[in-house]
mmCIF file of C-alpha atoms in Angstrom:
data_model
loop_
_atom_site.group_PDB
_atom_site.id
_atom_site.type_symbol
_atom_site.label_atom_id
_atom_site.label_comp_id
_atom_site.label_asym_id
_atom_site.label_seq_id
_atom_site.Cartn_x
_atom_site.Cartn_y
_atom_site.Cartn_z
ATOM 1 C CA MET A 1 74.263 99.164 121.916
ATOM 2 C CA ALA A 2 74.386 99.232 118.132
ATOM 3 C CA VAL A 3 76.738 102.204 118.219
ATOM 4 C CA LEU A 4 79.086 100.425 120.602
ATOM 5 C CA LYS A 5 79.205 97.361 118.364
ATOM 6 C CA GLN A 6 79.907 99.496 115.296
ATOM 7 C CA LEU A 7 82.746 101.319 117.031
ATOM 8 C CA THR A 8 84.198 98.079 118.342
ATOM 9 C CA ALA A 9 84.052 96.489 114.897
ATOM 10 C CA GLY A 10 86.013 99.406 113.413
ATOM 11 C CA GLU A 11 88.530 99.308 116.247
ATOM 12 C CA GLU A 12 88.846 95.524 116.089
ATOM 13 C CA SER A 13 91.665 96.099 113.609
ATOM 14 C CA ASN A 14 93.481 98.044 116.327
ATOM 15 C CA PRO A 15 93.716 95.881 119.465
ATOM 16 C CA GLY A 16 95.295 98.771 121.370
ATOM 17 C CA SER A 17 92.384 101.089 120.614
ATOM 18 C CA GLN A 18 89.753 98.470 121.376
ATOM 19 C CA SER A 19 90.522 98.353 125.108
ATOM 20 C CA PRO A 20 90.264 102.117 125.787
ATOM 21 C CA SER A 21 87.246 102.336 123.479
ATOM 22 C CA SER A 22 85.106 100.139 125.705
ATOM 23 C CA ILE A 23 86.319 101.881 128.871
ATOM 24 C CA THR A 24 85.725 105.397 127.527
ATOM 25 C CA PRO A 25 82.127 106.646 127.335
ATOM 26 C CA GLN A 26 80.553 106.948 123.875
ATOM 27 C CA PRO A 27 78.463 110.101 124.572
ATOM 28 C CA ARG A 28 81.502 112.389 124.244
ATOM 29 C CA PRO A 29 83.911 110.998 121.624
ATOM 30 C CA SER A 30 85.476 114.420 120.966
ATOM 31 C CA LYS A 31 86.620 114.840 124.569
ATOM 32 C CA ILE A 32 87.933 111.265 124.699
ATOM 33 C CA ASN A 33 89.904 111.723 121.492
ATOM 34 C CA ARG A 34 91.476 114.893 122.854
ATOM 35 C CA ARG A 35 92.494 113.178 126.066
ATOM 36 C CA ASN A 36 93.824 110.151 124.188
ATOM 37 C CA GLU A 37 96.027 112.418 122.078
ATOM 38 C CA HIS A 38 97.581 113.846 125.229
ATOM 39 C CA GLY A 39 97.886 110.374 126.683
ATOM 40 C CA GLU A 40 95.556 111.225 129.559
ATOM 41 C CA THR A 41 92.642 109.101 130.708
ATOM 42 C CA ILE A 42 89.092 110.413 131.077
ATOM 43 C CA VAL A 43 87.089 109.183 134.037
#
């Protein structure tokens, strides 16, 4: 859970990014970033 806390702390500055960050899985950040760029949501 340390990784999640670190990511959340960095995203705390961006309230908009904080919400999707917790919903999106941490194991594959590259895929999530790609989807976010397109505006699509990964399940």
